[in-house]
């Protein structure tokens, strides 16, 4: 267990804006920052980060929290692992608190830890005599330096039936983890297990934050029956369509150069990075997906395609152009010499010649498409040319920005000497088709519905909780009062009550220390369930939910007193609300009662209740006045 004080220290050392900027492009919005949600495929930013409060809130999904919960969401890791990642990024050593116990209790170890172990195992094997064949392939045949091999954690799986499986069992790693992550495979009878990766050079695949999420393995056999590349099986951690190889190492340079170079293979990324062209990434053995395009959009709006010079590479770029344009990215294309790929070209020509060639041969997507059709078919035949033009107009119709669509249409009109009127008519038809295809769920294909609380949260509960949470920034006065009157109050909303109970429990833990305070930005991670965390984050980021609160803020210059005053006011109303509700029910029963005796009994009950309401209201008012006068 890491002491709460150390958790606070790590959270305070990690600026949430800087951490989230590793994953998203944040734009200033008043005192906050906004971005497109990483949890949806939305077009309008709904993700808000508050640097003052060090929290975030995604208003399209309801998710929210602090720097730890964000890393947990993005890296799919547990709280202790997120804590470790943030601490490492902030330069805080917590190794004395997190010494591993070598899988003595394997059920407590996460799948992320298993992947990390496997990556180290493959890398370690590469350096031994058993990895000689893999080492020769990488250094002699592919000219990779020791630095590149170490930087990207390359490894080797020897030509053995159960080399990794045996080592994993000795380390106490759960067999279930190895199977779920695709590191071992069951034989047809299901009675024995063998390594999935054998006689393959291993490429660990990293999340954007640098966590190992899966592996790619290239065979060293020349057998045509053996797949050249083999990837980890799909899992919650490893979704090929949502990953870009090399992004963890390329993201900062992509931002700096405002351009991402997109290549096809692992070796292309490694060769270009080794040559100092470090804004290069690749899709992980798949055609470019909209999700991958969305990820690139977080770092740049300009993508440079550099696929193999063969026919398959050109067709992949044609498809990829549509994918990028649909996400409002601007694609360019570099056609390499026939027979070349980025790896072979940069190794032969070197960095400077490579960059010069790229600059001189860069094509806009329109020029590339026109060239593609001219070289692949008899472009001068009217039928062929007409079909090509329709394909290009279809591509232009995918661009979300209407002005950009018009400009590209004008350019196409000039290049192909086709009237803009005819092209405009085609564009209108394509836009109509796009509208018909678009379904309500299309823009958010992979997003679960926002978490919904069991009951509606009232304005009164919102005011109460917001005051309670914000009060922690100014001391313990509100928490002290809440703790001493906890038995008087139960909030109807389940999530609200959980937050209230948690905050009271935490106050009681620190009550004996007069100087200790609760850091609410850190505390959010410790809520027992995600719903409470999301609710608290939203309340802290949102503007005041009560007009009375806004009025009070002008009366009280001191924020601490404002929080206390609004909390006490909400507390009083929450106590009185069920009593008043009970009174209204009694009043209605009396109105409808036809039996005189019953009516008299009900009236007596109402008199007693009225007295209780008046007394409770008076007692609360006196108590609140005394507290405010003494605060």
Coordinates of C-alpha atoms in Angstrom, one line a residue:
X1 CA 0.0 0.0 0.0
X2 CA 1.3 3.5 -0.9
X3 CA 0.5 6.0 1.8
X4 CA -2.1 8.6 1.0
X5 CA 0.5 11.4 1.4
X6 CA 2.6 9.9 -1.4
X7 CA -0.5 9.5 -3.6
X8 CA -1.2 13.2 -3.0
X9 CA 2.4 14.1 -3.7
X10 CA 2.3 12.3 -7.1
X11 CA -1.0 13.8 -8.0
X12 CA 0.1 17.3 -7.2
X13 CA 3.4 16.8 -9.1
X14 CA 1.6 15.6 -12.2
X15 CA -0.1 18.5 -14.1
X16 CA -3.3 16.9 -15.6
X17 CA -3.1 19.2 -18.6
X18 CA 0.4 18.0 -19.5
X19 CA -0.5 14.3 -19.0
X20 CA -3.7 14.5 -21.0
X21 CA -1.8 16.4 -23.7
X22 CA 0.1 13.2 -24.3
X23 CA -3.1 11.7 -25.5
X24 CA -5.3 14.5 -26.8
X25 CA -5.0 18.0 -28.4
X26 CA -6.3 20.4 -25.8
X27 CA -7.6 23.8 -26.8
X28 CA -8.0 26.7 -24.3
X29 CA -11.6 27.4 -23.4
X30 CA -11.8 30.1 -20.8
X31 CA -10.1 28.9 -17.6
X32 CA -10.4 25.3 -18.8
X33 CA -9.3 23.2 -21.8
X34 CA -11.5 21.3 -24.3
X35 CA -10.9 18.4 -26.7
X36 CA -12.7 15.8 -28.7
X37 CA -13.6 12.9 -26.4
X38 CA -11.1 10.0 -26.5
X39 CA -14.1 7.8 -25.6
X40 CA -16.3 8.6 -28.6
X41 CA -16.1 9.4 -32.3
X42 CA -17.7 12.8 -31.8
X43 CA -17.3 15.9 -34.0
X44 CA -17.9 18.6 -31.4
X45 CA -15.6 18.7 -28.3
X46 CA -17.3 17.6 -25.1
X47 CA -14.2 16.7 -23.1
X48 CA -13.3 19.4 -20.5
X49 CA -10.1 19.6 -18.4
X50 CA -9.9 22.0 -15.4
X51 CA -6.3 22.9 -14.6
X52 CA -7.5 24.7 -11.4
X53 CA -9.2 21.6 -10.0
X54 CA -6.9 19.1 -11.8
X55 CA -9.9 17.0 -13.0
X56 CA -11.6 16.2 -16.3
X57 CA -15.1 15.5 -17.4
X58 CA -16.4 14.0 -20.6
X59 CA -19.9 15.3 -21.0
X60 CA -20.8 12.9 -23.9
X61 CA -20.2 9.7 -21.9
X62 CA -20.4 11.0 -18.3
X63 CA -16.9 9.8 -17.5
X64 CA -14.7 11.9 -15.3
X65 CA -12.0 11.9 -12.7
X66 CA -8.4 13.0 -12.1
X67 CA -5.0 12.2 -13.7
X68 CA -5.0 8.7 -12.3
X69 CA -8.4 7.7 -13.5
X70 CA -7.6 9.2 -17.0
X71 CA -4.5 7.0 -17.3
X72 CA -6.5 4.0 -16.0
X73 CA -9.1 4.6 -18.8
X74 CA -6.5 5.2 -21.6
X75 CA -4.0 2.5 -20.7
X76 CA -6.5 -0.1 -19.4
X77 CA -4.6 -0.5 -16.2
X78 CA -5.4 -0.7 -12.5
X79 CA -5.1 2.2 -10.0
X80 CA -1.7 1.0 -8.6
X81 CA -0.3 0.7 -12.2
X82 CA -1.7 4.1 -13.2
X83 CA -0.1 5.5 -10.0
X84 CA 3.2 4.0 -11.0
X85 CA 3.0 5.4 -14.6
X86 CA 2.2 8.9 -13.4
X87 CA 4.9 8.8 -10.7
X88 CA 7.5 7.7 -13.3
X89 CA 6.4 10.5 -15.6
X90 CA 6.7 13.0 -12.7
X91 CA 10.1 11.8 -11.6
X92 CA 9.0 10.4 -8.3
X93 CA 10.5 7.1 -7.2
X94 CA 7.9 4.8 -5.5
X95 CA 9.9 1.6 -5.9
X96 CA 10.2 1.3 -2.2
X97 CA 6.4 0.9 -2.0
X98 CA 5.9 -1.3 -5.0
X99 CA 8.3 -4.1 -4.8
X100 CA 6.8 -7.0 -6.7
X101 CA 6.5 -10.4 -5.0
X102 CA 7.4 -12.5 -8.0
X103 CA 3.8 -13.6 -8.7
X104 CA 3.4 -15.3 -5.3
X105 CA -0.3 -14.4 -5.6
X106 CA -0.8 -14.6 -9.3
X107 CA -4.5 -13.7 -9.2
X108 CA -3.5 -10.3 -8.0
X109 CA -1.3 -9.6 -10.9
X110 CA -2.8 -7.9 -13.9
X111 CA -2.6 -8.9 -17.6
X112 CA -0.6 -5.7 -18.2
X113 CA 2.1 -7.1 -15.9
X114 CA 2.0 -10.4 -17.8
X115 CA 2.6 -8.6 -21.1
X116 CA 5.4 -6.6 -19.5
X117 CA 7.0 -9.8 -18.3
X118 CA 6.7 -11.4 -21.7
X119 CA 8.2 -8.4 -23.5
X120 CA 11.2 -8.6 -21.1
X121 CA 11.5 -12.3 -21.6
X122 CA 11.5 -12.0 -25.5
X123 CA 14.0 -9.1 -25.3
X124 CA 16.3 -11.0 -22.9
X125 CA 16.1 -14.1 -25.1
X126 CA 17.3 -12.1 -28.1
X127 CA 20.5 -11.2 -26.2
X128 CA 21.3 -14.8 -25.4
X129 CA 22.8 -17.6 -27.5
X130 CA 19.2 -18.9 -28.1
X131 CA 18.4 -15.6 -29.8
X132 CA 21.4 -15.6 -32.2
X133 CA 19.3 -16.2 -35.3
X134 CA 16.9 -13.3 -34.4
X135 CA 19.8 -11.0 -33.6
X136 CA 21.5 -11.7 -36.9
X137 CA 18.3 -11.0 -38.8
X138 CA 17.8 -7.6 -37.1
X139 CA 21.4 -6.4 -37.2
X140 CA 23.0 -8.0 -40.3
X141 CA 20.0 -8.3 -42.6
X142 CA 17.9 -5.3 -41.5
X143 CA 20.8 -3.1 -40.3
X144 CA 19.2 -2.2 -37.0
X145 CA 21.4 -0.7 -34.3
X146 CA 21.6 -1.9 -30.7
X147 CA 20.1 1.4 -29.7
X148 CA 17.0 0.9 -31.9
X149 CA 16.6 -2.7 -30.7
X150 CA 16.7 -1.6 -27.1
X151 CA 14.5 1.5 -27.6
X152 CA 11.7 -0.5 -29.2
X153 CA 12.3 -3.5 -26.9
X154 CA 12.6 -6.0 -29.9
X155 CA 12.9 -9.6 -28.9
X156 CA 13.0 -13.2 -30.2
X157 CA 10.9 -16.3 -29.6
X158 CA 13.1 -19.4 -30.2
X159 CA 12.1 -22.4 -32.3
X160 CA 11.0 -24.3 -29.2
X161 CA 7.7 -25.9 -28.4
X162 CA 7.1 -24.4 -24.9
X163 CA 10.1 -22.2 -24.1
X164 CA 8.0 -19.2 -22.9
X165 CA 5.3 -21.4 -21.3
X166 CA 7.9 -23.2 -19.2
X167 CA 9.5 -20.0 -18.0
X168 CA 6.2 -18.4 -17.3
X169 CA 5.1 -21.4 -15.1
X170 CA 8.4 -21.1 -13.1
X171 CA 7.7 -17.4 -12.6
X172 CA 4.2 -18.2 -11.3
X173 CA 2.4 -16.4 -14.1
X174 CA -1.3 -17.6 -14.4
X175 CA -1.9 -19.9 -17.4
X176 CA -5.2 -18.1 -17.9
X177 CA -3.4 -14.8 -18.6
X178 CA -1.0 -16.4 -21.1
X179 CA -4.0 -18.0 -23.0
X180 CA -6.2 -14.9 -22.9
X181 CA -3.3 -12.7 -24.2
X182 CA -2.5 -15.2 -27.0
X183 CA 0.9 -16.1 -25.7
X184 CA 0.1 -19.8 -25.6
X185 CA -2.1 -22.0 -27.7
X186 CA -4.0 -25.2 -26.8
X187 CA -3.5 -28.2 -29.0
X188 CA -6.5 -29.7 -30.8
X189 CA -7.3 -32.1 -27.9
X190 CA -7.0 -29.2 -25.5
X191 CA -4.8 -31.3 -23.2
X192 CA -1.5 -29.5 -23.6
X193 CA -0.2 -26.0 -24.4
X194 CA 2.5 -24.6 -26.7
X195 CA 4.0 -21.2 -27.4
X196 CA 2.1 -19.1 -29.9
X197 CA 5.2 -17.3 -31.1
X198 CA 8.0 -19.6 -32.2
X199 CA 11.1 -18.8 -34.3
X200 CA 10.0 -15.3 -34.8
X201 CA 11.5 -11.9 -34.2
X202 CA 9.2 -10.1 -31.7
X203 CA 7.9 -6.5 -32.0
X204 CA 6.3 -5.4 -28.8
X205 CA 3.3 -3.1 -29.5
X206 CA 2.9 -0.2 -27.1
X207 CA 0.0 2.0 -26.1
X208 CA 0.4 5.7 -26.6
X209 CA 1.5 5.9 -23.0
X210 CA 4.2 3.3 -23.5
X211 CA 2.5 0.2 -22.0
X212 CA 3.0 -3.1 -23.7
X213 CA -0.4 -4.2 -25.1
X214 CA 0.5 -7.0 -27.5
X215 CA 3.1 -8.4 -29.9
X216 CA 3.8 -8.8 -33.6
X217 CA 6.1 -11.7 -34.6
X218 CA 7.9 -12.0 -38.0
X219 CA 8.8 -15.6 -39.0
X220 CA 12.4 -16.4 -39.9
X221 CA 11.2 -19.4 -41.9
X222 CA 11.0 -19.4 -45.7
X223 CA 8.0 -21.8 -45.7
X224 CA 5.2 -20.3 -47.8
X225 CA 2.7 -22.1 -45.5
X226 CA 3.8 -20.1 -42.5
X227 CA 2.3 -16.7 -42.1
X228 CA 5.0 -14.0 -42.5
X229 CA 3.6 -11.9 -39.6
X230 CA 1.6 -13.1 -36.6
X231 CA -0.1 -10.7 -34.2
X232 CA -1.4 -11.1 -30.7
X233 CA -5.1 -12.1 -30.6
X234 CA -7.7 -9.4 -30.1
X235 CA -8.4 -8.6 -26.4
X236 CA -9.5 -5.6 -24.3
X237 CA -5.9 -4.5 -24.2
X238 CA -5.0 -5.3 -27.8
X239 CA -7.4 -4.0 -30.5
X240 CA -5.4 -3.6 -33.7
X241 CA -7.9 -1.2 -35.2
X242 CA -7.3 1.2 -32.3
X243 CA -3.5 1.1 -32.3
X244 CA -0.7 2.7 -34.2
X245 CA 2.8 1.1 -34.0
X246 CA 5.4 3.6 -32.8
X247 CA 3.0 6.3 -31.7
X248 CA 4.4 6.3 -28.1
X249 CA 7.8 7.3 -29.6
X250 CA 6.5 9.5 -32.4
X251 CA 3.8 11.6 -30.8
X252 CA 5.9 14.5 -29.6
X253 CA 7.7 14.8 -33.0
X254 CA 4.4 14.6 -34.8
X255 CA 3.2 17.6 -32.8
X256 CA 6.4 19.5 -33.3
X257 CA 6.5 19.0 -37.1
X258 CA 2.7 19.1 -37.4
X259 CA 2.9 16.1 -39.7
X260 CA 2.6 12.3 -39.2
X261 CA 4.3 10.0 -41.7
X262 CA 2.2 6.9 -42.1
X263 CA 3.9 3.7 -43.3
X264 CA 2.8 0.0 -43.6
X265 CA 5.1 -2.1 -41.5
X266 CA 7.1 -2.4 -38.3
X267 CA 10.4 -2.4 -40.1
X268 CA 9.5 0.8 -41.9
X269 CA 8.9 2.6 -38.6
X270 CA 12.1 1.3 -37.1
X271 CA 14.2 2.2 -40.1
X272 CA 12.9 5.7 -40.3
X273 CA 13.2 6.3 -36.5
X274 CA 16.7 5.0 -36.7
X275 CA 17.4 7.5 -39.5
X276 CA 16.1 10.3 -37.2
X277 CA 12.7 10.6 -38.9
X278 CA 10.8 10.1 -35.7
X279 CA 7.3 11.3 -36.6
X280 CA 6.6 7.9 -38.3
X281 CA 3.9 5.4 -37.3
X282 CA 2.2 2.4 -38.9
X283 CA -1.1 0.6 -38.6
X284 CA -0.7 -2.8 -36.9
X285 CA -1.2 -5.2 -39.8
X286 CA -4.6 -3.7 -40.8
X287 CA -5.9 -1.3 -43.3
X288 CA -6.1 2.2 -41.9
X289 CA -9.3 2.6 -39.7
X290 CA -11.3 5.6 -38.8
X291 CA -10.3 5.0 -35.1
X292 CA -6.6 5.2 -36.1
X293 CA -7.3 8.4 -38.1
X294 CA -9.1 9.8 -35.0
X295 CA -6.0 9.1 -32.9
X296 CA -3.8 10.9 -35.4
X297 CA -6.1 13.8 -35.4
X298 CA -5.2 14.3 -31.7
X299 CA -1.7 15.3 -32.7
X300 CA -1.9 16.8 -36.2
X301 CA -4.2 17.4 -39.1
X302 CA -1.6 16.6 -41.8
X303 CA -0.7 13.0 -42.7
X304 CA 1.9 11.9 -45.2
X305 CA 1.3 8.5 -46.8
X306 CA 4.5 6.5 -47.6
X307 CA 3.4 3.0 -48.5
X308 CA 5.2 0.4 -50.6
X309 CA 5.6 1.4 -54.3
X310 CA 3.7 -1.7 -55.6
X311 CA 0.1 -1.9 -56.7
X312 CA -1.2 -3.2 -53.3
X313 CA 0.5 -0.2 -51.6
X314 CA -1.2 2.3 -53.9
X315 CA -4.6 0.7 -53.5
X316 CA -4.2 0.9 -49.7
X317 CA -3.4 4.6 -50.0
X318 CA -6.5 5.2 -52.1
X319 CA -8.6 3.6 -49.4
X320 CA -6.7 5.3 -46.6
X321 CA -7.2 8.8 -48.2
X322 CA -11.0 8.4 -47.8
X323 CA -10.5 7.3 -44.2
X324 CA -8.3 10.4 -43.3
X325 CA -10.5 12.9 -45.2
X326 CA -13.6 11.7 -43.4
X327 CA -11.9 12.6 -40.1
X328 CA -11.0 16.1 -41.4
X329 CA -7.3 15.2 -41.9
X330 CA -5.3 16.4 -44.9
X331 CA -3.5 13.5 -46.6
X332 CA -0.5 13.8 -48.9
X333 CA 1.3 10.9 -50.7
X334 CA 4.9 10.1 -51.6
X335 CA 5.4 7.6 -54.4
X336 CA 8.6 5.8 -53.8
X337 CA 10.6 4.3 -56.7
X338 CA 9.4 1.0 -58.0
X339 CA 10.5 -2.0 -55.9
X340 CA 11.2 0.2 -52.8
X341 CA 9.6 0.5 -49.4
X342 CA 10.4 3.1 -46.8
X343 CA 12.8 0.7 -45.1
X344 CA 14.9 -0.1 -48.1
X345 CA 14.8 3.4 -49.5
X346 CA 16.1 5.2 -46.4
X347 CA 18.8 2.6 -45.8
X348 CA 20.1 3.0 -49.3
X349 CA 19.7 6.8 -49.7
X350 CA 20.2 8.0 -46.1
X351 CA 18.3 10.6 -44.1
X352 CA 19.0 13.8 -46.1
X353 CA 18.4 12.2 -49.6
X354 CA 15.2 10.6 -48.2
X355 CA 13.9 14.0 -46.9
X356 CA 14.8 15.7 -50.1
X357 CA 13.1 13.1 -52.2
X358 CA 10.0 13.4 -50.0
X359 CA 9.8 17.1 -50.4
X360 CA 10.3 17.1 -54.2
X361 CA 7.8 14.2 -54.8
X362 CA 5.0 15.0 -52.4
X363 CA 1.6 14.8 -54.0
X364 CA -1.8 16.2 -52.9
X365 CA -4.4 13.5 -52.6
X366 CA -6.1 14.8 -55.7
X367 CA -2.9 14.6 -57.8
X368 CA -2.2 11.1 -56.5
X369 CA -5.7 9.9 -57.3
X370 CA -5.5 11.4 -60.9
X371 CA -2.1 9.8 -61.4
X372 CA -3.4 6.4 -60.0
X373 CA -6.2 6.3 -62.5
X374 CA -4.1 7.5 -65.4
X375 CA -1.5 4.8 -64.8
X376 CA -3.9 2.0 -64.0
X377 CA -6.3 2.3 -66.9
X378 CA -6.9 4.1 -70.3
X379 CA -7.9 7.4 -68.7
X380 CA -8.8 9.0 -72.0
X381 CA -11.7 6.7 -72.6
X382 CA -14.9 8.6 -71.6
X383 CA -16.3 5.6 -69.6
X384 CA -13.1 5.1 -67.7
X385 CA -12.6 8.8 -67.1
X386 CA -16.2 9.2 -66.0
X387 CA -15.9 6.4 -63.5
X388 CA -12.6 7.8 -62.1
X389 CA -14.1 11.3 -61.7
X390 CA -17.1 9.9 -59.8
X391 CA -14.7 8.0 -57.4
X392 CA -12.7 11.2 -56.8
X393 CA -15.9 13.3 -56.2
X394 CA -17.0 10.6 -53.8
X395 CA -13.7 11.1 -51.9
X396 CA -14.2 14.9 -51.8
X397 CA -17.8 14.4 -50.5
X398 CA -16.3 12.7 -47.4
X399 CA -14.7 16.0 -46.2
X400 CA -16.8 17.4 -43.3
X401 CA -15.8 21.0 -44.0
X402 CA -18.0 22.4 -46.9
X403 CA -15.6 25.2 -47.8
X404 CA -12.8 22.6 -48.2
X405 CA -15.1 20.5 -50.4
X406 CA -15.7 23.5 -52.7
X407 CA -12.0 24.4 -53.0
X408 CA -11.1 20.8 -53.9
X409 CA -13.9 20.7 -56.4
X410 CA -12.6 23.8 -58.1
X411 CA -9.1 22.3 -58.2
X412 CA -10.4 19.1 -59.7
X413 CA -12.3 21.1 -62.3
X414 CA -9.1 22.9 -63.5
X415 CA -7.0 19.7 -63.5
X416 CA -9.4 17.6 -65.6
X417 CA -11.0 20.4 -67.6
X418 CA -14.5 19.5 -66.4
X419 CA -17.1 22.1 -65.7
X420 CA -17.6 22.9 -62.1
X421 CA -21.4 22.8 -62.6
X422 CA -21.2 19.1 -63.6
X423 CA -18.9 18.3 -60.6
X424 CA -21.2 20.2 -58.3
X425 CA -24.1 18.1 -59.4
X426 CA -22.1 14.9 -58.7
X427 CA -21.1 16.3 -55.3
X428 CA -24.7 17.0 -54.4
X429 CA -25.6 13.4 -55.2
X430 CA -22.7 12.0 -53.2
X431 CA -23.6 14.2 -50.2
X432 CA -27.1 12.9 -50.4
X433 CA -25.8 9.3 -50.3
X434 CA -23.6 10.1 -47.3
X435 CA -26.6 11.5 -45.4
X436 CA -28.7 8.4 -46.1
X437 CA -25.9 6.1 -45.0
X438 CA -25.3 8.0 -41.8
X439 CA -27.1 6.4 -38.9
X440 CA -27.5 7.8 -35.3
X441 CA -25.0 5.3 -33.9
X442 CA -22.4 5.7 -36.7
X443 CA -20.5 8.5 -35.1
X444 CA -20.0 6.6 -31.9
X445 CA -19.6 2.9 -32.9
X446 CA -17.6 1.7 -29.9
X447 CA -18.9 3.8 -27.1
X448 CA -21.1 2.4 -24.2
X449 CA -24.1 4.5 -23.3
X450 CA -23.4 7.1 -20.5
X451 CA -23.7 5.7 -17.0
X452 CA -27.1 6.5 -15.6
X453 CA -27.7 6.8 -11.9
X454 CA -30.5 4.8 -10.3
X455 CA -32.6 7.9 -9.6
X456 CA -32.5 11.5 -10.9
X457 CA -30.1 13.8 -9.0
X458 CA -32.0 16.8 -7.6
X459 CA -30.8 20.4 -7.8
X460 CA -30.7 20.4 -4.0
X461 CA -28.5 17.3 -3.9
X462 CA -26.2 18.8 -6.5
X463 CA -25.9 22.0 -4.5
X464 CA -25.2 20.0 -1.3
X465 CA -22.5 17.8 -2.9
X466 CA -20.8 20.6 -4.9
X467 CA -20.5 22.7 -1.7
X468 CA -19.2 19.6 0.3
X469 CA -16.6 18.7 -2.3
X470 CA -15.4 22.3 -3.0
X471 CA -15.2 23.1 0.7
X472 CA -12.2 20.8 1.0
X473 CA -10.1 23.4 -0.8
X474 CA -10.6 25.7 2.1
X475 CA -10.3 23.5 5.1
X476 CA -12.4 21.0 7.1
X477 CA -15.2 23.2 8.5
X478 CA -17.9 21.8 6.3
X479 CA -16.7 18.2 6.7
X480 CA -16.5 18.6 10.4
X481 CA -20.2 19.7 10.6
X482 CA -21.3 17.0 8.1
X483 CA -19.6 14.3 10.2
X484 CA -21.2 15.5 13.4
X485 CA -24.7 15.4 11.8
X486 CA -24.3 12.4 9.5
X487 CA -27.1 10.4 11.2
X488 CA -29.6 13.2 10.4
X489 CA -29.2 12.8 6.6
X490 CA -29.6 10.2 3.9
X491 CA -29.5 11.3 0.3
X492 CA -32.1 9.7 -2.0
X493 CA -29.6 9.4 -4.9
X494 CA -27.5 6.3 -4.5
X495 CA -24.3 7.8 -6.0
X496 CA -24.7 11.0 -4.0
X497 CA -25.0 9.1 -0.8
X498 CA -21.9 7.0 -1.6
X499 CA -19.9 10.2 -2.1
X500 CA -21.3 11.7 1.1
X501 CA -20.4 8.5 3.1
X502 CA -16.9 8.3 1.6
X503 CA -16.1 11.9 2.4
X504 CA -17.3 11.5 6.0
X505 CA -15.2 8.4 6.4
X506 CA -12.2 10.1 5.0
X507 CA -12.7 13.1 7.3
X508 CA -12.9 10.8 10.4
X509 CA -9.5 9.2 9.3
X510 CA -7.8 12.6 9.4
X511 CA -9.8 14.3 12.1
X512 CA -7.1 13.9 14.8
X513 CA -4.6 15.9 12.8
X514 CA -5.6 19.5 12.8
X515 CA -3.4 20.4 9.8
X516 CA -4.3 17.6 7.5
X517 CA -6.5 18.3 4.5
X518 CA -8.3 16.1 1.9
X519 CA -7.1 16.8 -1.6
X520 CA -10.3 16.4 -3.6
X521 CA -8.5 16.0 -6.9
X522 CA -6.6 13.0 -5.5
X523 CA -9.6 11.7 -3.5
X524 CA -11.7 11.2 -6.7
X525 CA -9.6 8.1 -7.6
X526 CA -10.4 6.5 -4.3
X527 CA -14.2 6.5 -4.7
X528 CA -15.6 3.0 -4.5
X529 CA -17.2 3.0 -7.9
X530 CA -16.8 4.8 -11.3
X531 CA -20.3 6.3 -11.1
X532 CA -19.4 8.3 -8.0
X533 CA -16.2 9.4 -9.6
X534 CA -18.0 10.6 -12.7
X535 CA -20.6 12.4 -10.7
X536 CA -18.1 14.2 -8.5
X537 CA -16.0 15.3 -11.4
X538 CA -19.0 16.7 -13.2
X539 CA -20.1 18.7 -10.1
X540 CA -16.6 20.2 -9.6
X541 CA -16.3 21.3 -13.2
X542 CA -19.9 22.5 -13.7
X543 CA -20.9 26.1 -12.9
X544 CA -23.1 26.6 -9.8
X545 CA -26.4 24.7 -10.1
X546 CA -28.4 27.1 -8.0
X547 CA -29.2 30.8 -8.7
X548 CA -29.2 31.3 -5.0
X549 CA -25.6 30.1 -4.9
X550 CA -24.6 32.7 -7.5
X551 CA -26.3 35.4 -5.4
X552 CA -24.5 34.2 -2.3
X553 CA -21.1 34.3 -4.1
X554 CA -21.6 38.1 -4.4
X555 CA -22.4 38.4 -0.8
X556 CA -19.5 36.4 0.6
X557 CA -16.1 37.5 -0.6
X558 CA -14.5 34.5 1.2
X559 CA -14.9 31.3 -0.8
X560 CA -14.6 29.1 2.3
X561 CA -17.6 30.9 3.9
X562 CA -19.5 30.7 0.7
X563 CA -19.1 26.9 0.6
X564 CA -20.0 26.5 4.2
X565 CA -23.1 28.8 3.8
X566 CA -24.4 26.9 0.7
X567 CA -23.7 23.6 2.3
X568 CA -25.6 24.4 5.4
X569 CA -28.5 25.9 3.4
X570 CA -28.7 22.7 1.3
X571 CA -28.3 20.5 4.5
X572 CA -31.3 22.3 6.1
X573 CA -33.5 21.9 3.0
X574 CA -32.5 18.2 2.7
X575 CA -33.6 17.6 6.3
X576 CA -36.8 19.5 5.9
X577 CA -37.7 18.2 2.4
X578 CA -39.0 14.7 3.5
X579 CA -41.0 16.2 6.4
X580 CA -42.7 18.7 4.0
X581 CA -43.4 15.9 1.6
X582 CA -45.0 13.9 4.4
X583 CA -47.1 16.9 5.3
X584 CA -48.3 17.3 1.8
X585 CA -49.4 13.7 1.7
X586 CA -51.3 14.1 5.0
X587 CA -53.0 17.3 3.7
X588 CA -54.2 15.5 0.6
X589 CA -55.5 12.5 2.7
X590 CA -57.4 14.9 4.9
X591 CA -58.9 16.6 1.8
X592 CA -60.1 13.3 0.4
X593 CA -61.2 11.6 3.7
X594 CA -65.0 11.2 4.0
X595 CA -64.9 9.5 7.4
X596 CA -65.0 12.3 10.1
X597 CA -63.2 10.2 12.8
X598 CA -60.4 9.3 10.4
X599 CA -60.2 13.0 9.3
X600 CA -59.8 14.1 13.0
X601 CA -57.0 11.5 13.5
X602 CA -55.2 12.6 10.4
X603 CA -55.6 16.3 11.4
X604 CA -53.9 15.5 14.8
X605 CA -51.1 13.8 13.0
X606 CA -50.7 16.9 10.8
X607 CA -50.6 19.2 13.9
X608 CA -47.8 17.1 15.4
X609 CA -45.9 17.1 12.1
X610 CA -46.3 20.9 11.7
X611 CA -44.8 21.4 15.2
X612 CA -41.9 19.1 14.3
X613 CA -41.3 21.0 11.0
X614 CA -41.4 24.4 12.8
X615 CA -39.1 23.2 15.6
X616 CA -36.7 21.5 13.2
X617 CA -36.6 24.5 11.0
X618 CA -36.0 26.9 13.9
X619 CA -33.3 24.6 15.4
X620 CA -31.5 24.3 12.1
X621 CA -31.7 28.1 11.5
X622 CA -30.2 28.9 14.9
X623 CA -27.5 26.2 14.5
X624 CA -26.5 27.6 11.0
X625 CA -26.5 31.2 12.2
X626 CA -24.2 30.2 15.1
X627 CA -21.8 28.3 12.8
X628 CA -21.6 31.1 10.3
X629 CA -21.0 33.8 12.9
X630 CA -18.2 31.7 14.4
X631 CA -16.6 30.8 11.1

